[in-house]
XYZ file of C-alpha atoms in Angstrom:
714
model
C 2.218 -19.231 16.109
C 0.545 -21.274 18.955
C -1.910 -17.944 19.838
C -3.249 -18.841 16.368
C -4.351 -22.416 17.233
C -5.761 -22.430 20.834
C -9.694 -21.345 20.577
C -10.508 -18.249 22.202
C -13.379 -19.783 24.065
C -11.748 -22.710 26.035
C -8.061 -21.726 24.932
C -7.317 -24.842 24.931
C -5.604 -26.046 20.842
C -8.622 -26.207 18.663
C -10.095 -29.702 17.915
C -12.512 -30.575 15.338
C -12.644 -26.477 14.523
C -15.666 -24.911 12.420
C -16.256 -21.821 11.197
C -18.708 -18.853 12.089
C -19.791 -16.592 9.717
C -17.009 -14.018 10.871
C -14.401 -16.086 9.916
C -13.573 -16.849 13.502
C -13.119 -20.258 14.550
C -14.456 -22.285 17.417
C -14.074 -25.671 18.996
C -17.225 -27.892 17.899
C -17.729 -28.423 21.397
C -17.149 -24.745 22.311
C -19.638 -24.123 19.595
C -22.638 -26.666 20.915
C -21.595 -25.089 24.371
C -22.640 -20.921 22.834
C -25.245 -22.139 20.956
C -28.823 -20.708 21.973
C -32.130 -20.767 20.315
C -33.390 -18.204 18.130
C -36.578 -16.571 18.868
C -39.586 -18.869 18.700
C -37.313 -21.924 17.839
C -37.131 -25.175 19.854
C -34.707 -25.632 22.392
C -30.932 -26.773 21.174
C -29.733 -30.428 21.597
C -27.433 -30.860 23.670
C -23.565 -30.333 23.284
C -21.802 -33.129 21.918
C -19.063 -34.730 23.515
C -15.640 -35.048 21.962
C -16.190 -39.116 22.068
C -19.431 -37.961 19.657
C -17.355 -35.290 17.349
C -14.649 -38.448 17.137
C -17.443 -40.526 16.666
C -18.654 -38.230 13.700
C -16.060 -37.998 12.203
C -15.800 -41.510 11.156
C -19.429 -41.514 9.372
C -18.641 -38.162 7.096
C -19.029 -40.300 4.333
C -15.549 -41.881 4.666
C -14.907 -45.380 2.831
C -13.576 -46.338 5.676
C -16.950 -46.476 8.448
C -17.549 -50.009 9.044
C -20.555 -51.991 7.462
C -22.516 -52.481 10.511
C -22.381 -48.291 10.849
C -23.420 -47.330 7.447
C -27.096 -47.658 7.629
C -26.811 -45.747 10.971
C -24.558 -43.128 9.398
C -26.306 -42.116 6.218
C -28.810 -39.568 7.640
C -25.782 -38.066 9.661
C -23.877 -37.876 5.849
C -26.823 -35.864 4.516
C -25.982 -33.055 7.281
C -22.541 -32.971 6.447
C -20.994 -33.518 10.072
C -17.801 -34.029 9.726
C -15.009 -33.819 12.030
C -11.511 -33.793 13.014
C -10.534 -35.955 10.749
C -11.163 -34.492 7.963
C -9.023 -32.672 5.928
C -10.526 -29.048 4.923
C -13.463 -26.759 5.014
C -16.265 -28.789 3.945
C -16.862 -26.798 0.160
C -18.888 -29.232 -2.254
C -21.970 -27.285 -0.964
C -22.673 -24.494 1.860
C -23.945 -26.297 5.063
C -27.485 -26.263 6.184
C -27.006 -24.881 9.447
C -25.700 -21.638 8.433
C -28.954 -20.037 7.609
C -28.392 -16.775 4.643
C -24.637 -17.909 4.734
C -24.203 -17.019 0.818
C -25.691 -13.356 0.958
C -22.784 -13.493 4.342
C -20.258 -15.157 1.428
C -21.621 -13.186 -1.289
C -22.857 -15.517 -3.256
C -20.839 -18.236 -1.744
C -23.022 -20.831 -1.612
C -27.047 -21.951 -1.764
C -27.870 -25.074 -0.531
C -27.079 -28.452 -2.173
C -25.140 -26.624 -5.325
C -23.495 -23.446 -4.188
C -25.208 -21.659 -6.751
C -25.019 -17.599 -6.262
C -27.709 -15.187 -5.054
C -28.103 -13.768 -8.770
C -30.257 -17.307 -9.144
C -34.050 -15.925 -9.103
C -35.082 -19.812 -8.544
C -33.562 -20.413 -5.413
C -35.748 -20.349 -2.962
C -35.595 -18.243 0.296
C -33.211 -19.065 2.884
C -35.220 -20.533 6.098
C -35.765 -18.847 9.171
C -32.551 -19.516 12.206
C -33.670 -22.174 14.499
C -30.268 -21.474 16.974
C -27.551 -18.896 16.880
C -23.899 -19.179 18.150
C -22.235 -15.807 18.985
C -18.561 -15.426 18.516
C -17.143 -14.016 21.440
C -14.234 -12.412 19.906
C -15.643 -10.070 18.024
C -20.072 -10.632 19.415
C -21.245 -11.218 15.426
C -24.091 -14.004 15.972
C -24.098 -16.890 13.359
C -27.599 -18.295 12.850
C -27.892 -21.964 11.869
C -30.653 -24.221 11.319
C -32.055 -27.039 13.577
C -28.665 -29.012 13.058
C -26.795 -26.368 15.217
C -23.821 -26.284 15.476
C -23.062 -29.991 14.334
C -23.818 -28.381 10.451
C -20.977 -25.479 10.843
C -18.317 -25.808 8.339
C -14.981 -27.716 9.291
C -12.072 -25.696 8.973
C -10.233 -28.342 7.910
C -6.881 -26.797 7.249
C -6.489 -24.966 10.684
C -7.257 -28.671 12.485
C -4.372 -29.553 9.752
C -2.316 -27.500 11.193
C -2.810 -27.868 14.840
C -2.254 -31.935 14.017
C 1.030 -30.691 12.699
C 2.156 -28.054 15.500
C 0.955 -31.049 18.385
C 3.291 -33.678 16.702
C 6.049 -31.242 15.503
C 6.383 -30.398 19.615
C 4.939 -33.362 20.741
C 1.841 -31.738 22.749
C 0.411 -34.268 24.925
C -3.192 -35.459 23.582
C -5.691 -34.766 26.207
C -7.964 -37.688 27.617
C -11.131 -37.682 25.700
C -13.253 -39.035 28.898
C -11.871 -37.052 31.251
C -10.897 -34.005 29.495
C -14.449 -32.175 31.514
C -12.078 -32.438 34.959
C -9.652 -28.922 35.551
C -6.929 -31.047 34.550
C -7.331 -33.111 32.110
C -4.659 -36.243 31.729
C -2.557 -37.288 29.192
C -3.726 -40.278 26.835
C -1.823 -43.067 26.609
C -3.623 -44.930 24.053
C -5.898 -44.403 21.103
C -8.845 -47.053 20.302
C -8.839 -47.506 16.306
C -12.536 -48.638 16.446
C -13.618 -46.494 19.316
C -11.853 -43.623 17.903
C -11.135 -41.829 21.544
C -8.043 -41.404 23.134
C -7.700 -42.928 26.404
C -5.495 -42.051 29.522
C -4.390 -45.010 31.980
C -7.655 -44.868 34.527
C -10.291 -44.236 31.629
C -8.923 -47.086 29.629
C -9.086 -49.034 32.411
C -12.317 -47.898 33.873
C -14.015 -47.432 30.142
C -12.442 -50.066 28.050
C -11.312 -52.661 29.910
C -9.643 -55.590 27.893
C -12.539 -58.040 27.776
C -15.881 -59.000 26.447
C -16.210 -56.951 23.270
C -13.709 -54.222 23.742
C -11.155 -57.523 24.020
C -11.041 -57.462 20.273
C -10.452 -53.477 20.195
C -7.257 -52.687 18.310
C -5.407 -50.259 21.277
C -2.395 -48.092 19.619
C 0.018 -45.420 21.248
C -0.749 -41.707 20.549
C 0.947 -41.209 17.735
C -0.293 -44.412 15.724
C -3.568 -42.779 17.002
C -3.253 -39.745 15.455
C -1.508 -40.816 12.286
C -4.807 -43.449 11.646
C -7.205 -40.389 12.178
C -5.067 -38.530 9.229
C -5.241 -41.661 7.121
C -9.012 -41.677 7.270
C -9.140 -38.102 6.693
C -7.201 -38.195 3.771
C -9.501 -41.209 2.568
C -12.089 -38.885 2.256
C -10.170 -35.564 1.116
C -11.517 -34.069 -2.216
C -14.786 -35.476 -2.436
C -18.108 -34.062 -3.093
C -20.170 -33.923 -0.478
C -23.017 -34.562 -3.224
C -21.193 -37.060 -5.568
C -19.140 -38.667 -2.632
C -17.890 -41.118 -5.820
C -16.098 -38.312 -7.854
C -13.236 -36.123 -6.901
C -13.430 -31.914 -6.943
C -11.608 -30.790 -9.678
C -13.341 -27.474 -10.672
C -13.997 -24.064 -9.006
C -16.670 -22.248 -9.111
C -15.915 -18.456 -9.243
C -19.491 -17.609 -9.020
C -20.268 -19.317 -5.807
C -16.789 -19.463 -4.889
C -17.015 -23.642 -4.145
C -14.932 -26.510 -5.594
C -16.938 -28.891 -7.757
C -17.129 -31.849 -9.181
C -17.558 -32.594 -12.741
C -21.095 -34.690 -12.385
C -21.998 -30.566 -10.678
C -21.025 -29.582 -13.747
C -22.473 -30.487 -15.983
C -25.691 -31.716 -14.416
C -26.014 -29.292 -11.045
C -26.509 -25.399 -10.624
C -22.809 -24.637 -11.604
C -23.391 -25.178 -15.215
C -24.015 -21.138 -16.186
C -21.351 -20.621 -13.913
C -17.768 -19.205 -14.170
C -15.694 -22.256 -13.612
C -12.078 -22.860 -13.447
C -9.908 -26.088 -12.865
C -9.503 -26.218 -9.519
C -5.515 -26.746 -9.182
C -4.667 -23.778 -11.487
C -6.893 -21.674 -9.172
C -5.662 -22.550 -6.713
C -2.069 -21.668 -7.602
C -3.229 -18.430 -8.401
C -4.341 -17.616 -5.372
C -1.750 -19.489 -3.331
C 0.640 -17.551 -5.415
C -0.792 -14.377 -4.494
C -1.110 -15.267 -0.815
C 2.616 -16.140 -0.746
C 3.458 -12.900 -2.156
C 1.785 -10.576 0.412
C 3.178 -12.640 2.724
C 7.100 -12.283 1.579
C 5.823 -8.469 1.821
C 4.875 -8.630 5.245
C 7.905 -11.147 5.831
C 10.314 -8.429 4.750
C 8.199 -5.673 6.814
C 8.651 -8.437 9.864
C 12.456 -8.546 8.909
C 12.845 -5.202 9.087
C 11.075 -4.319 12.120
C 13.374 -7.595 14.095
C 16.678 -4.577 12.942
C 14.745 -1.674 14.172
C 13.822 -3.149 17.239
C 17.506 -4.509 17.371
C 18.526 -0.908 16.822
C 16.403 0.567 19.033
C 17.773 -1.589 22.251
C 20.912 -0.632 21.141
C 19.923 2.874 21.443
C 19.084 3.009 25.524
C 23.401 2.710 25.249
C 23.666 5.494 23.496
C 21.382 7.722 25.411
C 23.493 6.376 28.505
C 26.885 7.501 26.547
C 25.181 10.770 25.327
C 23.837 11.382 29.117
C 27.363 10.638 30.348
C 28.923 13.499 28.004
C 26.478 15.823 29.213
C 26.835 15.240 32.500
C 30.704 15.734 31.931
C 30.791 19.090 30.164
C 27.877 20.142 33.082
C 30.494 19.136 35.939
C 34.187 20.621 33.844
C 31.939 24.114 33.124
C 30.088 23.866 36.881
C 33.362 22.741 38.690
C 35.191 26.084 37.585
C 32.310 28.630 38.919
C 32.268 29.827 42.534
C 30.767 27.786 45.497
C 27.907 29.533 45.103
C 27.143 27.278 41.730
C 27.415 23.918 42.959
C 23.952 23.430 44.718
C 22.841 24.533 41.107
C 25.534 21.762 39.281
C 23.671 19.527 41.010
C 20.154 20.195 40.039
C 21.257 20.259 36.291
C 22.387 17.254 36.363
C 19.598 15.635 38.244
C 17.084 17.250 35.771
C 19.451 15.684 33.231
C 18.901 12.145 34.327
C 15.582 12.279 34.660
C 15.660 12.758 31.106
C 17.584 10.104 29.941
C 14.754 7.775 32.051
C 12.450 9.706 30.263
C 14.073 8.413 26.935
C 15.461 5.322 28.331
C 11.576 4.658 29.652
C 10.407 5.792 26.054
C 12.649 4.047 24.123
C 11.952 0.418 26.112
C 8.174 1.316 25.849
C 8.479 1.314 22.207
C 10.193 -1.782 22.201
C 7.821 -3.610 23.978
C 4.897 -2.412 21.969
C 6.582 -3.417 18.719
C 8.172 -6.935 20.176
C 4.454 -7.434 20.653
C 2.959 -6.500 17.198
C 6.002 -8.438 15.896
C 4.871 -11.719 17.520
C 1.528 -11.529 16.632
C 2.857 -10.832 13.015
C 5.038 -13.573 12.897
C 2.086 -16.045 14.391
C 0.392 -14.805 11.202
C 2.912 -15.651 8.921
C 3.485 -18.985 10.417
C 0.296 -19.831 10.153
C -0.317 -19.142 6.578
C 2.919 -20.825 5.573
C 1.756 -23.934 7.197
C -1.810 -23.637 5.432
C 0.552 -22.884 2.121
C 1.630 -26.556 2.669
C -1.598 -28.036 2.677
C -1.702 -30.365 -0.521
C -5.449 -30.903 -0.660
C -6.263 -27.922 -3.660
C -10.399 -27.666 -2.099
C -9.314 -27.408 1.401
C -6.852 -24.531 1.089
C -9.363 -22.888 -1.609
C -11.868 -22.922 1.539
C -9.269 -21.089 3.586
C -8.106 -18.839 1.219
C -10.055 -15.574 1.625
C -9.878 -15.996 5.480
C -5.721 -16.320 4.850
C -5.842 -13.260 2.646
C -8.322 -11.130 4.916
C -6.225 -11.854 7.591
C -2.831 -11.166 6.245
C -4.585 -7.737 4.418
C -5.741 -6.682 8.249
C -2.119 -7.403 9.811
C -0.492 -5.611 6.646
C -2.932 -2.546 7.022
C -2.384 -2.618 11.218
C 1.603 -3.019 10.483
C 1.409 0.079 8.285
C -0.501 2.345 10.965
C 1.304 1.077 14.158
C 4.593 0.164 12.918
C 6.577 3.817 12.246
C 10.334 2.601 12.221
C 11.408 5.917 13.995
C 12.387 6.141 17.945
C 9.512 7.938 19.956
C 12.462 9.597 21.134
C 15.646 11.253 20.145
C 18.812 9.397 21.874
C 20.672 13.007 21.590
C 20.869 15.562 24.130
C 20.045 19.261 22.304
C 21.188 20.760 25.836
C 24.953 23.027 25.601
C 25.563 25.024 29.047
C 25.897 28.607 29.050
C 28.891 29.467 31.599
C 29.216 32.935 30.236
C 26.065 34.324 32.656
C 27.488 36.533 35.490
C 27.432 35.162 39.175
C 24.511 37.116 39.946
C 22.620 35.058 37.449
C 23.422 31.588 38.806
C 19.944 31.011 40.029
C 18.931 31.405 36.484
C 21.498 29.685 35.066
C 20.272 27.189 32.448
C 20.760 25.274 29.368
C 20.634 27.469 26.158
C 17.694 25.980 23.726
C 19.575 24.478 20.739
C 23.112 23.289 19.224
C 23.588 24.217 15.902
C 21.422 21.487 13.273
C 22.987 18.925 11.576
C 23.169 18.951 7.860
C 19.611 17.921 5.991
C 19.725 15.325 3.030
C 18.022 15.172 -0.223
C 15.364 13.291 -0.902
C 16.299 11.730 -4.236
C 13.362 9.640 -5.010
C 10.663 12.870 -4.260
C 12.692 15.097 -6.177
C 11.830 15.776 -9.979
C 12.041 17.725 -12.663
C 9.268 18.624 -15.127
C 9.064 21.035 -18.109
C 11.167 23.880 -16.772
C 10.328 23.310 -13.260
C 12.267 21.721 -10.213
C 10.502 20.116 -7.358
C 13.388 19.587 -4.455
C 12.341 17.528 -1.353
C 14.942 17.351 1.475
C 15.151 15.913 5.086
C 15.750 17.009 8.469
C 18.838 15.538 10.362
C 17.185 13.083 12.316
C 18.526 14.369 15.756
C 18.286 18.436 15.138
C 15.695 21.049 16.205
C 15.483 22.868 13.175
C 13.800 26.407 12.867
C 13.946 27.167 9.300
C 16.245 25.981 5.744
C 17.785 27.896 2.641
C 18.066 26.239 -0.714
C 20.089 27.771 -3.138
C 20.361 27.005 -6.605
C 22.778 27.659 -9.699
C 22.239 29.212 -12.796
C 22.218 26.031 -15.159
C 25.165 26.078 -16.393
C 27.614 24.977 -13.347
C 27.407 28.704 -12.521
C 27.608 30.347 -8.737
C 24.433 29.483 -6.446
C 21.801 31.776 -5.161
C 19.399 31.572 -2.846
C 15.683 30.565 -3.976
C 13.453 29.768 -0.831
C 14.364 30.147 3.205
C 11.168 28.844 5.003
C 10.096 25.874 6.985
C 9.265 23.551 4.147
C 10.998 20.885 3.530
C 9.565 20.835 -0.373
C 10.056 23.869 -3.052
C 9.071 23.747 -6.606
C 10.889 26.277 -8.650
C 9.342 27.693 -12.201
C 10.914 29.523 -14.792
C 14.265 27.743 -15.361
C 15.751 26.986 -18.611
C 14.448 24.404 -20.419
C 17.654 21.455 -20.987
C 19.663 22.711 -18.957
C 21.411 20.947 -15.295
C 20.678 22.970 -12.315
C 22.208 22.105 -8.963
C 20.661 22.328 -5.666
C 21.508 22.388 -2.171
C 20.362 23.177 1.243
C 21.253 23.743 4.827
C 19.034 23.917 8.336
C 19.206 26.623 11.165
C 18.280 27.608 13.997
C 18.849 30.409 17.006
C 22.438 28.920 17.489
C 23.775 28.476 13.994
C 23.571 27.085 10.445
C 24.415 23.636 9.368
C 26.806 22.958 6.637
C 25.151 22.381 2.777
C 24.459 19.204 1.950
C 26.163 17.752 -1.375
C 24.732 19.317 -4.154
C 21.642 17.476 -5.945
C 21.682 17.482 -9.767
C 18.148 17.943 -11.663
C 17.931 18.205 -15.401
C 15.156 19.973 -17.264
C 13.190 18.785 -20.107
C 15.213 19.171 -23.420
C 12.144 20.208 -25.391
C 9.057 22.745 -24.071
C 5.764 21.448 -23.161
C 2.962 24.188 -23.261
C -0.567 25.554 -23.255
C -2.612 28.367 -24.416
C -3.305 30.309 -21.623
C -5.943 33.377 -21.626
C -8.716 34.654 -19.447
C -10.072 36.650 -22.348
C -14.159 36.287 -22.480
C -13.955 35.663 -26.167
C -11.507 32.927 -26.381
C -12.758 28.830 -26.055
C -10.056 26.853 -25.208
C -10.356 22.890 -25.275
C -9.855 21.015 -22.255
C -6.077 19.900 -22.714
C -5.509 23.775 -23.415
C -4.662 23.092 -27.189
C -6.839 24.342 -29.177
C -8.134 28.011 -29.360
C -10.730 29.749 -31.002
C -12.138 32.976 -30.954
C -15.494 34.618 -31.063
C -14.947 38.035 -31.886
C -14.450 40.167 -35.207
C -11.423 41.907 -32.836
C -8.114 40.553 -32.826
C -7.295 38.689 -29.441
C -4.141 37.609 -28.321
C -3.435 33.978 -26.179
C -0.009 33.120 -24.794
C 1.886 30.306 -24.005
C 2.187 29.194 -20.848
C 6.122 28.655 -20.915
C 8.521 31.562 -21.125
C 11.718 30.931 -23.153
C 15.017 32.612 -22.253
C 17.817 30.311 -23.474
C 17.940 27.661 -25.899
C 16.419 26.428 -29.241
C 12.413 25.615 -29.299
C 10.187 24.525 -32.292
C 6.667 24.458 -32.141
C 3.601 24.485 -34.646
C -0.014 25.076 -35.111
C -2.507 23.243 -37.273
C -5.259 25.573 -39.009
C -8.229 23.185 -37.803
C -10.657 25.992 -40.067
C -10.360 29.114 -41.147
C -12.839 31.538 -42.994
C -10.884 34.030 -45.526
C -11.352 36.763 -44.058
C -9.995 36.071 -40.864
C -6.295 37.105 -40.081
C -4.137 35.236 -37.557
C -0.605 36.357 -36.620
C 2.041 33.679 -35.142
C 4.678 35.301 -32.786
C 6.447 35.662 -29.597
C 5.457 38.476 -26.831
C 6.484 39.469 -23.406
C 4.287 38.526 -20.600
C 2.855 42.283 -20.572
C 1.608 42.813 -24.265
C -1.697 44.238 -25.333
C -3.508 41.059 -25.579
C -6.952 43.264 -27.167
C -4.659 43.804 -30.812
C -3.846 41.839 -33.287
C -0.094 40.520 -32.387
C 3.097 42.679 -33.571
C 1.321 45.798 -33.130
C 2.713 46.747 -29.545
C 6.905 47.355 -28.905
C 6.646 43.968 -26.731
C 5.762 41.285 -29.810
C 7.120 39.944 -32.420
C 4.951 38.154 -35.126
C 4.012 36.903 -38.722
C 0.596 38.084 -39.849
C -0.613 35.850 -42.497
C -4.396 35.623 -44.783
C -5.515 33.319 -47.581
C -3.183 35.417 -50.177
C -0.275 36.616 -48.124
C 1.949 37.281 -45.352
C 4.139 40.044 -43.650
C 5.955 40.642 -40.339
C 5.186 43.005 -37.345
C 6.601 44.536 -35.103
C 6.249 47.883 -32.693
C 2.750 48.390 -35.382
C 5.032 48.010 -38.087
C 4.902 45.765 -41.182
C 7.631 44.670 -43.260
C 8.847 41.821 -45.693
C 5.179 41.427 -47.675
C 5.340 37.990 -49.090
C 2.468 36.509 -51.406
C 1.122 33.276 -50.476
C -1.057 32.503 -47.373
C -2.526 29.550 -45.410
C -6.230 27.658 -45.553
C -7.861 24.858 -43.560
C -5.956 22.204 -42.772
C -2.150 23.928 -43.062
C 0.921 23.596 -40.786
C 2.752 26.566 -39.503
C 5.498 25.800 -37.979
C 8.058 28.144 -35.586
C 11.852 28.487 -35.055
C 12.828 30.353 -32.194
C 16.733 30.504 -31.912
C 17.754 32.191 -29.213
C 21.453 32.133 -29.350
C 21.335 33.277 -32.570
C 18.385 35.669 -31.455
C 15.986 34.750 -34.824
C 12.987 33.754 -35.148
C 11.861 31.793 -38.575
C 8.448 30.792 -39.890
C 7.440 27.713 -41.893
C 3.997 26.673 -43.893
C 4.062 23.067 -44.502
C 7.764 22.609 -43.964
C 8.815 25.668 -46.524
C 10.606 28.628 -44.978
C 7.935 31.784 -44.983
C 10.680 34.108 -43.150
C 12.604 34.887 -40.633
C 12.786 37.961 -38.054
C 15.596 38.897 -36.109
C 15.479 39.386 -32.263
C 18.895 40.767 -32.084
C 19.720 43.294 -28.840
C 15.759 41.481 -27.207
C 16.277 39.837 -23.456
C 14.396 38.409 -21.040
C 11.648 35.592 -20.958
C 9.987 35.534 -24.508
C 6.216 33.401 -24.626
C 4.520 31.791 -27.742
C 1.637 34.079 -28.811
C -0.889 33.664 -31.527
C -4.066 36.645 -32.388
C -6.821 35.305 -34.119
C -10.744 36.634 -34.571
C -13.747 35.037 -35.796
C -13.833 31.802 -37.745
C -10.302 30.550 -36.814
C -9.633 27.407 -34.681
C -5.730 26.369 -33.970
C -4.495 23.848 -32.442
C -0.855 24.030 -31.559
C 1.466 20.818 -30.794
C 4.381 21.297 -28.561
C 7.737 19.182 -27.100
C 8.644 19.102 -30.878
C 12.497 18.742 -31.731
C 13.612 20.873 -34.252
C 14.078 19.807 -37.782
C 17.299 19.122 -38.774
C 17.033 20.620 -41.560
C 15.879 24.100 -40.485
C 18.939 24.269 -38.612
C 22.524 25.471 -39.347
C 25.908 23.985 -38.461
C 25.965 26.520 -35.511
C 22.258 26.105 -34.185
C 22.881 22.702 -33.975
C 25.913 22.939 -31.891
C 23.819 25.477 -29.295
C 21.017 22.426 -28.760
């Protein structure tokens, strides 16, 4: 992850990293060098030296500041001048240098207390005095008169850099000769000056005589430890109340606050939570995102290894094709010898192109994987940050970076080789001698067997959707899909074409269908794949479908009414040809003069006459006083007893027994025989003005309505 720890301006490890509004980081010295006056602004102060940065770090409100320096540094503390000795991003208030930063952070902090934008009592931000342009993205960061010194310190990044330098024993450069092209490695650290010295600079700038003789010089490792100790001492302190530790997190302003800020500052009306709880939540979310990214990185590593092995497979397959070509051409007359060389050379060029493409893919994916791994390692190190305030100030940046890397991953890391390793070439050795000069490869080999994609296959109501994928090395012209009859019978072809997904409607309910597919091209067909089993719904779900202008359907298609005094028929959206089905109508509104007929019919019946009047429909007519059955215009089995608003009419269709039974409020009203009737029957109802009906589907037949033989057929 070393790339993450190097400044984009100086290419060295970050030293006192500061944050820009674009969420990129710079060394404090680099930010000062890039600092330019804004329009009509006074000239900027000279860029701070690294010695000044270290000196300022010792005066950022630390309890370790020597008494002689307290007065001198008190004004500096007001500007939140922190250093690499701090342990994270300054979070108790918005840095005064970040002009307009509250808008950039979505209300991330106004001056003095990090209040949200919605607080109309805040004065408008002052105009910028300086701007610092990010060398990575070109976004300008406005600052006030404090310039780069007032930028927010990226303390999590500083801590990670320190750990990296110590872990890999990276030499600490001398801070007094860093301007040279090759800065010498530091040998000692002065605890009073807070400066790393190389041997020559120590002898010339810090001799062991006079006032400097009492200074404490330690090794580089001890110096780093001392700086970390100073930084830890000041961690978690409130910028407005240095005697208090931050313990709460203002969600409105997205800044940690102390108890005094909460009760006496601007945050008393904001959404505030315990800092540890918020930190734990965000660390968990980031850990989960990193886990997903790690899984992708692991899969990519395995895939890159596979790509590398594919090169050997390409060579092996190429040698196999070469051998076949050589064996066939050697059997031909002498005139074929020249052509043989041409064919072999063509295959080798194809091999080189494939190998080159695979190598390029390996290089591209390796580069992306290295960048992703660097981000993962950096975030993991950030997760080890013990200070909640420091982590919370960086969590948004980390989450944004992980999200960006994940999105780039989804867009670029496609786990498929750019070229297949197989050569789909077969030499045609049956051509005549007169066609030797046109000797070439036939187009294709027969395709491999396609594979079903179970997770993309589904069954809904009496329809199934089947999806499959071609063999990864095959050239396919089309596919043939077959299913059985739902009773483990013979297969029949239902689709032929180029698509790899097919939906089949109008199947039987409560049936298990087997489906299989094969691929074909000009050279032949593959074998059928292993059958995939899909079960249709046990009970039917349907709605009304009608195009008649007199009908009015509800939005879900379950409630129907009629605006005409004439009878109008509405059919269900699903037809039945096998099984046992039960549905109910609830009479929402009923006028005693209205006519209703419930039943079933074929899809082509006349829809402008009462149901049962034509030969393709069977129904029960019922009004407020009586009922009878109808078919083909004939009336029979007249009975007394009708319906009114609020009643329920149930229909039980038992196709194995060829019967249609009617129930009113759970009581048997009668039964119609459908003996000799075949084909598909649709639920139907005819009604006229002043009737509103709602159908309820997806119901299992009540057991009290079924005899033992009917139950056995379910």
